[in-house]
Short mmCIF file of C-alpha atoms in Angstrom, two decimals:
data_model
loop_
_atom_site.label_atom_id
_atom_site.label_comp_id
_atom_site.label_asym_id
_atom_site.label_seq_id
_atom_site.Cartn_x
_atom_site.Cartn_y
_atom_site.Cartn_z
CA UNK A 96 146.48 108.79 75.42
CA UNK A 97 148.50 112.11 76.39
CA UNK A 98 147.20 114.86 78.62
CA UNK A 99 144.57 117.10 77.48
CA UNK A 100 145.56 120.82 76.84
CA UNK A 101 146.61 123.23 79.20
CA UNK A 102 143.77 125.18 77.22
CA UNK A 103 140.82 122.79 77.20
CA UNK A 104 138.59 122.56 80.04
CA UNK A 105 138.13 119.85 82.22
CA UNK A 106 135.09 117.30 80.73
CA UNK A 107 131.75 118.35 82.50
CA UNK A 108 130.60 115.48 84.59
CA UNK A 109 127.93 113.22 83.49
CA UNK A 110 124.43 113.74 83.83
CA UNK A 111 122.86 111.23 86.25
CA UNK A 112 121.12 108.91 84.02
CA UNK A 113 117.34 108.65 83.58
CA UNK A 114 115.01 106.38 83.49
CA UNK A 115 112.31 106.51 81.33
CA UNK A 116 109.47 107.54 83.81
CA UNK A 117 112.09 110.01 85.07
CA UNK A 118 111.77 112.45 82.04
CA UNK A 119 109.50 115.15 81.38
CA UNK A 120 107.92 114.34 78.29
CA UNK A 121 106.81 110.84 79.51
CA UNK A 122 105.68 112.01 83.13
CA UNK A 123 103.47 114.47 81.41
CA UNK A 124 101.85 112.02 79.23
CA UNK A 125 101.10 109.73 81.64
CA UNK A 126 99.56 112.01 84.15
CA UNK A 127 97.66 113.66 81.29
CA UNK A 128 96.48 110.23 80.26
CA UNK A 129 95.09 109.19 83.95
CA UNK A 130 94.06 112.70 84.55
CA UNK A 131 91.47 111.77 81.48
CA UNK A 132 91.28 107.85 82.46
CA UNK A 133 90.16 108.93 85.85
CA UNK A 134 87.63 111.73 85.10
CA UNK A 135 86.31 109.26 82.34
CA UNK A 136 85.86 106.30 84.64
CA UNK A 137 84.10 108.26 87.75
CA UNK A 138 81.68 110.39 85.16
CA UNK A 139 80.77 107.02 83.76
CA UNK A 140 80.02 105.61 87.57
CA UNK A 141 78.11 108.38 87.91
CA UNK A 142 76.05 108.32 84.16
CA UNK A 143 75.03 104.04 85.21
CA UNK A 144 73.67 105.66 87.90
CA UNK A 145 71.31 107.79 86.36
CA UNK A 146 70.82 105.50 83.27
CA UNK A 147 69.70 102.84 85.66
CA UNK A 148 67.76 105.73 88.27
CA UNK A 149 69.45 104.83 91.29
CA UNK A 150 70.75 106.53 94.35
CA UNK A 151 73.96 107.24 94.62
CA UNK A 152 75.16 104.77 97.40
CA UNK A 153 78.52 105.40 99.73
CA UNK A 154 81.11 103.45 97.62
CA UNK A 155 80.31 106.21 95.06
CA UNK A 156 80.89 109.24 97.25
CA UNK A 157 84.38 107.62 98.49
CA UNK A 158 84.79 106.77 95.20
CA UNK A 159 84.15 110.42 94.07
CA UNK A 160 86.91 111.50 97.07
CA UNK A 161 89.16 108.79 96.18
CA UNK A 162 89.64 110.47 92.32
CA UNK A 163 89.18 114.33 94.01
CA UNK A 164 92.59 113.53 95.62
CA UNK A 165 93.79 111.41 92.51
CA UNK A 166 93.57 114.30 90.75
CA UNK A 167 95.15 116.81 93.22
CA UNK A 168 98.36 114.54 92.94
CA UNK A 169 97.91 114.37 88.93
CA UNK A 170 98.02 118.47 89.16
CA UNK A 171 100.50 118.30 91.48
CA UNK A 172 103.56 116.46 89.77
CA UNK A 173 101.74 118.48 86.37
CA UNK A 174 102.83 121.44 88.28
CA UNK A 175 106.11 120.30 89.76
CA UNK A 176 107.38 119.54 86.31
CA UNK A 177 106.49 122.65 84.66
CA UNK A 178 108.47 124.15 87.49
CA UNK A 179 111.32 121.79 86.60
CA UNK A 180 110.99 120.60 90.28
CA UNK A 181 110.43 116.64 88.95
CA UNK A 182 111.45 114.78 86.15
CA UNK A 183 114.55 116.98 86.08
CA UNK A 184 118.37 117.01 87.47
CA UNK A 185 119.29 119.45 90.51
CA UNK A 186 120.16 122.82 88.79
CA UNK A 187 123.59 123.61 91.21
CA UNK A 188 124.35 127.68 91.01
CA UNK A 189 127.85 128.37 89.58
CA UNK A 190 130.71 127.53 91.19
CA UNK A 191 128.32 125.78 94.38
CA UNK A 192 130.67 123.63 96.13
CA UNK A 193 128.99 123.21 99.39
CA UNK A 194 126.56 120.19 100.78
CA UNK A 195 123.81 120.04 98.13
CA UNK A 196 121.88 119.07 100.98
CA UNK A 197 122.38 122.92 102.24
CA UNK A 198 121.46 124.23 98.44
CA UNK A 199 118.07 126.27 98.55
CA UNK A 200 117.03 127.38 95.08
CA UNK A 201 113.88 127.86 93.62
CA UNK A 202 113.82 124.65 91.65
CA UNK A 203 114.49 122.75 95.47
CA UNK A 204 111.39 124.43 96.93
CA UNK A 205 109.49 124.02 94.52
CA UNK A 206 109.99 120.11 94.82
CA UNK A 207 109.81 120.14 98.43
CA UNK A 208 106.52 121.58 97.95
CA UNK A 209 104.86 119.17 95.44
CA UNK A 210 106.22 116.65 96.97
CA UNK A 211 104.72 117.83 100.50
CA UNK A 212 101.35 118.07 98.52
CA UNK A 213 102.01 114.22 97.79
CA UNK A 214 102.75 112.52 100.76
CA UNK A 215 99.35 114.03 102.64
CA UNK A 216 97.25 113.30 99.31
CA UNK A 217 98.45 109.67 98.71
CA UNK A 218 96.78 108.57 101.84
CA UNK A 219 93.73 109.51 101.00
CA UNK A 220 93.57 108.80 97.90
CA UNK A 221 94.05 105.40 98.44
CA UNK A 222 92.28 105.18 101.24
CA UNK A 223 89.11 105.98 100.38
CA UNK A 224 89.05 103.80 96.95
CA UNK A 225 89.68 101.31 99.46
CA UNK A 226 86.83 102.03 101.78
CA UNK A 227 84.89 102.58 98.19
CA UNK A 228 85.57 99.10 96.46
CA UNK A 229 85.32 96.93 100.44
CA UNK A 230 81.50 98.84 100.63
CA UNK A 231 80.83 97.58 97.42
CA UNK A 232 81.95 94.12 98.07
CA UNK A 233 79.54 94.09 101.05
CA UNK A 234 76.87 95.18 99.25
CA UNK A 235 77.52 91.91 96.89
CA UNK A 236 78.81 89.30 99.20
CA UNK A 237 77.90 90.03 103.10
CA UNK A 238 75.21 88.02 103.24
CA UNK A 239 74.13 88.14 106.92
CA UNK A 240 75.42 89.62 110.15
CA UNK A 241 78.01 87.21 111.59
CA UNK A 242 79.05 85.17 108.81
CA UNK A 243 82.41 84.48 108.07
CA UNK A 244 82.31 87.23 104.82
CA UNK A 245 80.70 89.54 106.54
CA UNK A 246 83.03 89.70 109.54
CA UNK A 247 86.21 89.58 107.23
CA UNK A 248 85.18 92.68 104.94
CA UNK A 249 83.74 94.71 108.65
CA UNK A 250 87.26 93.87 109.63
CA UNK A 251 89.00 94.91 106.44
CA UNK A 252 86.76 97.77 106.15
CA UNK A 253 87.93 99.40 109.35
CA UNK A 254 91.46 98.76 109.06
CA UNK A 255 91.21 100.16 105.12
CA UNK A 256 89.76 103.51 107.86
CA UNK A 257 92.47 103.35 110.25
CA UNK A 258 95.33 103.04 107.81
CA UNK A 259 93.92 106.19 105.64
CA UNK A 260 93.70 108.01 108.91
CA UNK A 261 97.18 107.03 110.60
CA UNK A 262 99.21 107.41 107.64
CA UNK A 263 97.87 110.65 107.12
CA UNK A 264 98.65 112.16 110.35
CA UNK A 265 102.33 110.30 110.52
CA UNK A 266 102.92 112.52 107.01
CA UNK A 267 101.65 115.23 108.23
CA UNK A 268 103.51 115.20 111.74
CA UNK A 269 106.39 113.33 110.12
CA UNK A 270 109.27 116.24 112.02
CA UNK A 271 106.69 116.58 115.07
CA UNK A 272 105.34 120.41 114.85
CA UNK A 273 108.51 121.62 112.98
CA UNK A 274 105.82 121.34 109.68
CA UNK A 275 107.97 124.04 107.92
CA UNK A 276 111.15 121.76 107.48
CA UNK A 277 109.25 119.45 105.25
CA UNK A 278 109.13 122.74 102.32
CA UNK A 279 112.46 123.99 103.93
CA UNK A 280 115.45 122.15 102.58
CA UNK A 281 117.12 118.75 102.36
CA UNK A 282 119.46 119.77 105.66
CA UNK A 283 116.29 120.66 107.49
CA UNK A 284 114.12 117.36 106.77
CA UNK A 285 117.23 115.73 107.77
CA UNK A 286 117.87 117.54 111.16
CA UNK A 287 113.39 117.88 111.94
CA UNK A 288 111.86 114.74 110.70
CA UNK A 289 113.30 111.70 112.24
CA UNK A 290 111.67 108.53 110.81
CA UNK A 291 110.75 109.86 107.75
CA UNK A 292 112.08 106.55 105.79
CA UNK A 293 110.32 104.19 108.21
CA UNK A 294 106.84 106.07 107.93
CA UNK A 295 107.36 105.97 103.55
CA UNK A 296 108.40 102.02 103.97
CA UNK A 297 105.55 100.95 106.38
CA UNK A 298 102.70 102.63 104.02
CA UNK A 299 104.39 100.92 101.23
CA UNK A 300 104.21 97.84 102.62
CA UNK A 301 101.11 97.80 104.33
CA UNK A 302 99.50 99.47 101.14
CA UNK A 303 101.01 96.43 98.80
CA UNK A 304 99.51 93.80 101.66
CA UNK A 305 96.30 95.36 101.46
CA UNK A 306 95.78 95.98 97.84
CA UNK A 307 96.48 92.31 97.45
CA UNK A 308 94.47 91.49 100.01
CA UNK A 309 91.35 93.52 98.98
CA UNK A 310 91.72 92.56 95.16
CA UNK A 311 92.11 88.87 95.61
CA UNK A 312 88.69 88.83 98.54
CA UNK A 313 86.03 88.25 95.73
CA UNK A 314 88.28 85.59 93.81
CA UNK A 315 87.17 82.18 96.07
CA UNK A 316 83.48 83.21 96.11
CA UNK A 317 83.43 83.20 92.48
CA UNK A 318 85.17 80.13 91.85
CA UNK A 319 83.42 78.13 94.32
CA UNK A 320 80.23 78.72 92.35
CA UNK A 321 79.29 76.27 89.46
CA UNK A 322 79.77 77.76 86.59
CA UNK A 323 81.78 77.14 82.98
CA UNK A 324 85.69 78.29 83.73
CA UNK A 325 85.07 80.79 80.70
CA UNK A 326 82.42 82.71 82.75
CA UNK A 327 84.44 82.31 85.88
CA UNK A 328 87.35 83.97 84.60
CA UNK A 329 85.02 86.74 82.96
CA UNK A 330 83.66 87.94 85.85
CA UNK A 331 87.43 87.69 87.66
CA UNK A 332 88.75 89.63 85.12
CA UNK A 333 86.39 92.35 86.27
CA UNK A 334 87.40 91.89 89.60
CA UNK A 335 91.08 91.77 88.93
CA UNK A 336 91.33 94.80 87.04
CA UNK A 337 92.95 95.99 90.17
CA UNK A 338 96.19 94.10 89.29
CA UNK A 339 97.78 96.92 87.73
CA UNK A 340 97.26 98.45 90.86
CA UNK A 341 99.13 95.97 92.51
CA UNK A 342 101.84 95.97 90.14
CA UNK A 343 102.16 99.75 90.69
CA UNK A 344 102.17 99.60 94.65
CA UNK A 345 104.94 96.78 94.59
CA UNK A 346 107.30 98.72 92.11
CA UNK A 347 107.33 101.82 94.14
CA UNK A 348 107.84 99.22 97.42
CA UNK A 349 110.70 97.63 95.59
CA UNK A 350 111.90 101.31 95.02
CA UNK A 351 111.62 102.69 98.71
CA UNK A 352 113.35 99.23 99.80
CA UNK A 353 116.41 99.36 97.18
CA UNK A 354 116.84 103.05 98.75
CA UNK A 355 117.10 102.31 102.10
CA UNK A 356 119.97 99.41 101.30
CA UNK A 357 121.70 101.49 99.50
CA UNK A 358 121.48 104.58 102.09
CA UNK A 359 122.39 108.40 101.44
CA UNK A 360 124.54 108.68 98.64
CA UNK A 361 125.63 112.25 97.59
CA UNK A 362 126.27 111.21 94.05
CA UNK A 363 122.13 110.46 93.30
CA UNK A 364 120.34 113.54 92.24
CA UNK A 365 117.79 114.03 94.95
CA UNK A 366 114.93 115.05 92.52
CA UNK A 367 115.12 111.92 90.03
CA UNK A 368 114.64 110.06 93.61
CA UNK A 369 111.97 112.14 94.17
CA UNK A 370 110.23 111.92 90.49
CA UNK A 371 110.59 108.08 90.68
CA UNK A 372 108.87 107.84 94.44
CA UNK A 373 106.44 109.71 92.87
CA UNK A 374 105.45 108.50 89.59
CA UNK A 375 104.44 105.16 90.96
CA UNK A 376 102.42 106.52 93.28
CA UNK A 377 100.50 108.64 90.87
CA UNK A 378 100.21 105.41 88.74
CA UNK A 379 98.90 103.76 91.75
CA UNK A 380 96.14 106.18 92.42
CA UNK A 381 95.09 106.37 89.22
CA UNK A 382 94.95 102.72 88.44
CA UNK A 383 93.00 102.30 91.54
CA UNK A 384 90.00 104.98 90.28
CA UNK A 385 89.78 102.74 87.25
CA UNK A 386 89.99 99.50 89.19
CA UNK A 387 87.14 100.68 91.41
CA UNK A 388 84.87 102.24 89.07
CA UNK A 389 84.96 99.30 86.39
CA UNK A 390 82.55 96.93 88.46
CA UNK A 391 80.23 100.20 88.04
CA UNK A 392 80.33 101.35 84.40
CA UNK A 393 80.54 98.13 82.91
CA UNK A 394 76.84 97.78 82.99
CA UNK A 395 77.23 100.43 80.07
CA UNK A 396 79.12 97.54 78.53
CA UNK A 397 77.76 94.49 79.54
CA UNK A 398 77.22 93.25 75.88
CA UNK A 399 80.92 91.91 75.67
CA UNK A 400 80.41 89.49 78.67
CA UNK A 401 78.29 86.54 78.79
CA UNK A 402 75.82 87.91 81.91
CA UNK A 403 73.11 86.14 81.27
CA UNK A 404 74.49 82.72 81.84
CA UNK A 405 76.71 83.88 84.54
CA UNK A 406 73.46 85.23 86.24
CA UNK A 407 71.64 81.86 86.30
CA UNK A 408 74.39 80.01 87.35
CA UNK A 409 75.41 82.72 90.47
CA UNK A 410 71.44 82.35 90.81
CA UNK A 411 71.05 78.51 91.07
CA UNK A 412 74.18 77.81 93.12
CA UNK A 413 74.01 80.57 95.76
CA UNK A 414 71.34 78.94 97.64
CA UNK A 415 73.41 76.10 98.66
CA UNK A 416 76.87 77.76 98.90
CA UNK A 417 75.14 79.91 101.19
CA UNK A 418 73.41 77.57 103.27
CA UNK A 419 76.46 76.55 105.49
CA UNK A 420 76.06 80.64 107.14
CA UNK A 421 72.52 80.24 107.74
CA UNK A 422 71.13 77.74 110.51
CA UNK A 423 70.59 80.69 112.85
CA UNK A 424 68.09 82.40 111.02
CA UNK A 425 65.75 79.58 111.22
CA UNK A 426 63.08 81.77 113.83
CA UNK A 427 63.63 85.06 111.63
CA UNK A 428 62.30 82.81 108.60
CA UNK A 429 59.40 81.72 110.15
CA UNK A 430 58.07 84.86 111.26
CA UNK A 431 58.87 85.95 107.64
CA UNK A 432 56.13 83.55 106.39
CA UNK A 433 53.68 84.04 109.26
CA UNK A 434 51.29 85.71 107.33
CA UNK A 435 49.72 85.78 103.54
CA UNK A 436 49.48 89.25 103.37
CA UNK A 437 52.99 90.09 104.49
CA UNK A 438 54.25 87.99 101.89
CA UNK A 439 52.11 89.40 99.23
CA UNK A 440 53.61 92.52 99.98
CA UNK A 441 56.94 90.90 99.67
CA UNK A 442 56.10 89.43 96.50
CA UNK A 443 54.97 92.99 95.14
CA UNK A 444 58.07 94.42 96.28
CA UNK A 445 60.29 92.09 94.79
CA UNK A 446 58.86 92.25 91.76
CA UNK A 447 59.31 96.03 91.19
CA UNK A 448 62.90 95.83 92.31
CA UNK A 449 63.27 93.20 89.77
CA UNK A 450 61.73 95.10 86.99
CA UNK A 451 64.26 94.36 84.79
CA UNK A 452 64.78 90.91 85.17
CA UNK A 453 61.49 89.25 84.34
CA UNK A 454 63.09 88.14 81.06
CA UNK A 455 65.17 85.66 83.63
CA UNK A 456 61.63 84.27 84.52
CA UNK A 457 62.13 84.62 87.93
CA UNK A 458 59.07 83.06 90.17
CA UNK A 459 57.83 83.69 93.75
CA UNK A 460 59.16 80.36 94.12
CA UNK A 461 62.82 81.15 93.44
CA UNK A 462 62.64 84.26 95.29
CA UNK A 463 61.70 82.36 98.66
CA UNK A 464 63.69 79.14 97.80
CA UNK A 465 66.22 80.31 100.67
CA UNK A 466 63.50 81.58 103.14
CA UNK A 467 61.60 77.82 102.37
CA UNK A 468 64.64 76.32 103.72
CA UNK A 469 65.19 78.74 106.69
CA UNK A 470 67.59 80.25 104.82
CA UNK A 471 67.12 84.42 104.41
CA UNK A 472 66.03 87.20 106.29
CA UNK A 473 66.31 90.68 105.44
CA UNK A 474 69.76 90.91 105.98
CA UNK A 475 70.02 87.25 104.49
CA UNK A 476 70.75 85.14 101.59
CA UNK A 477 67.73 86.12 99.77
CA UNK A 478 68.52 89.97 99.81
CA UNK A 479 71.77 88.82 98.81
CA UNK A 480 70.82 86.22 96.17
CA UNK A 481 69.03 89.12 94.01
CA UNK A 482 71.96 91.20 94.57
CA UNK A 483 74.17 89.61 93.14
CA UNK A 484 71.65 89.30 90.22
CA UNK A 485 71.06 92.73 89.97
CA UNK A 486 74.53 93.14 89.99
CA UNK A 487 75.73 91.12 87.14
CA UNK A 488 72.20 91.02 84.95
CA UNK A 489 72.18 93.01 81.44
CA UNK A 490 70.14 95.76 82.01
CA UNK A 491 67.02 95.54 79.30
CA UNK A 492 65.11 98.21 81.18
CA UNK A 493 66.36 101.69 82.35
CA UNK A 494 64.19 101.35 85.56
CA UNK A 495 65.88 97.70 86.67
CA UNK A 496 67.67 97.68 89.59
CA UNK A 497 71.74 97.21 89.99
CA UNK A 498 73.36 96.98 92.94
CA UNK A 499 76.96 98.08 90.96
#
């Protein structure tokens, strides 16, 4: 080919290419989508509630803050697109030929500043569905003070506490007191915050472990108990909703990794980096809402899922799996049963808790089966047994109990 024309200009350089969660028109729709998903899912937690007149317990208020911040980073990037500060290529003034690093334009603040907004709202986000989902797995499967579930979900528990609060502190102090250089410019986060690209990998990474972790916990209980593989992977599947969440945390991992191989390169647009870092997380928060509030609102549902069996076998094999935990709670059984009278009480109690579940025929004699074996105390199996009942029974009556 010959030389172009004295006359003709010079070919404009190509656009950095985008990927598809990287343009405006998809980011929108998909923070639209969860901004609906996630008001949907918690306003359902919160309507099996009231269907089922119960108290609102703690995994629903960290729950509730859990999709407050959700939100806040849904209106966020909503906001940093509509300023073309995400999903969109650096705008460079005419005839700029300096360190884009340097360049300080409106559409640079403005994503300095949503993503600012991010980076202290992720943490919490996440941390408190978290705390929200590990309370509600301790409602269903801490038995008794001591045992080997209970001490694994108090352990998980506070670290799911300590990670929400350390992570939000190392954002927030990320250049020291020098706060201003995270909204400043490129050149200033740079020269401020040192450590900036350890603090994103570490939350990553310890956000991936634990999301694994915490999603995976209720797995082994439910296949150790005796039931048709159908039902077991029914109630798993309710569980494992979470995967998505999983999926979402490892992509934006994978992301922060491949950027730190590759290192600073001046020819990547600095807000498609930015849109991609946080897109995931958005999808990660939001996934989590609807992870932790399915276990809830399914009792709205419960028709498509064969409870009733699953209930009777979680009922009848419990006893036994549980028994293992137990042997010190031999003196706390006795005095259970040292008197008639106490035990009527019991009785009467446990039968209007278990309103609801009379259609399961469910006898003074199954209710103490544990305690007859010196298994059960108030903290015990027995609480725990009718638990998990009440957590996975169909609901025939609006007064039974749930423990979702």
């Amino acid at each position: 080919m010959g030389d172009l024309p004295q006359d003709m200009p010079p070919p404009a350089p190509m656009a950095p290419s985008q990927a598809y969660y990287q343009m405006p028109g998809h980011f929108v729709a998909a923070a639209v989508t969860f901004l609906i998903l996630d008001l949907s899912a918690i306003t359902l937690r919160f309507v099996a509630r009231r269907r089922l007149k119960q108290a609102l317990r703690a995994d629903d208020w960290f729950m509730l803050l859990g999709t407050v911040f959700s939100l806040v980073i849904i209106l966020d990037v909503i906001w940093g697109v509509s300023q073309r500060a995400l999903a969109y290529t650096m705008e460079f003034p005419e005839n700029f030929d300096g360190n884009p690093l340097m360049l300080v334009t409106d559409q640079m603040s403005a994503t300095l500043k949503t993503q600012f907004i991010f980076v202290l709202t992720l943490p919490l986000a996440l941390g408190f569905i978290k705390l929200s989902i590990l309370i509600f797995y301790f409602r269903i499967f801490a038995v008794c003070r001591g045992s080997a579930t209970y001490t694994l979900l108090a352990a998980f528990t506070a670290l799911a506490g300590t990670w929400t609060v350390a992570f939000f502190f190392a954002e927030l102090f990320q250049c020291g007191t020098n706060i201003w250089a995270l909204t400043s410019s490129s050149w200033d986060t740079m020269n401020y915050c040192h450590g900036t690209s350890n603090i994103d990998f570490s939350l990553a990474l310890t956000d991936f472990i634990t999301d694994v972790v915490i999603f995976l916990v209720p797995i082994p209980l439910i296949w150790r108990i005796n039931l048709s593989s159908g039902n077991k992977l029914a109630v798993s599947g309710v569980f494992l909703l979470g995967s998505v969440t999983i999926i979402a945390s490892s992509i934006r991992l994978a992301s922060i990794v491949r950027l730190l191989k590759q290192g600073f390169d001046p020819s990547m647009d600095g807000i498609l980096v930015i849109t991609e870092f946080l897109y995931w997380g958005m999808i990660e928060a939001g996934t989590g809402v609807l992870a932790g509030c399915t276990p809830t609102f399914q009792v709205l549902f419960r028709k498509a899922l064969p409870w009733d069996s699953v209930l009777l076998s979680i009922k009848n094999a419990l006893p036994s799996l549980l028994s293992k935990k137990s042997s010190s709670s031999n003196a706390d059984s006795d005095s259970f049963h040292s008197g008639s009278e106490r035990s009527g009480r019991s009785m009467k109690y446990e039968n209007m808790k278990l309103g609801g579940l009379h259609h399961l025929k469910v006898t003074e004699e199954d209710l103490n089966l544990s305690n007859a074996n010196g298994r059960g105390t108030g903290n015990g199996h027995g609480n725990t047994e009718k638990e998990i009942s009440l957590a996975l029974a169909p609901s025939k009556s609006q007064g039974s109990e749930s423990v979702v």
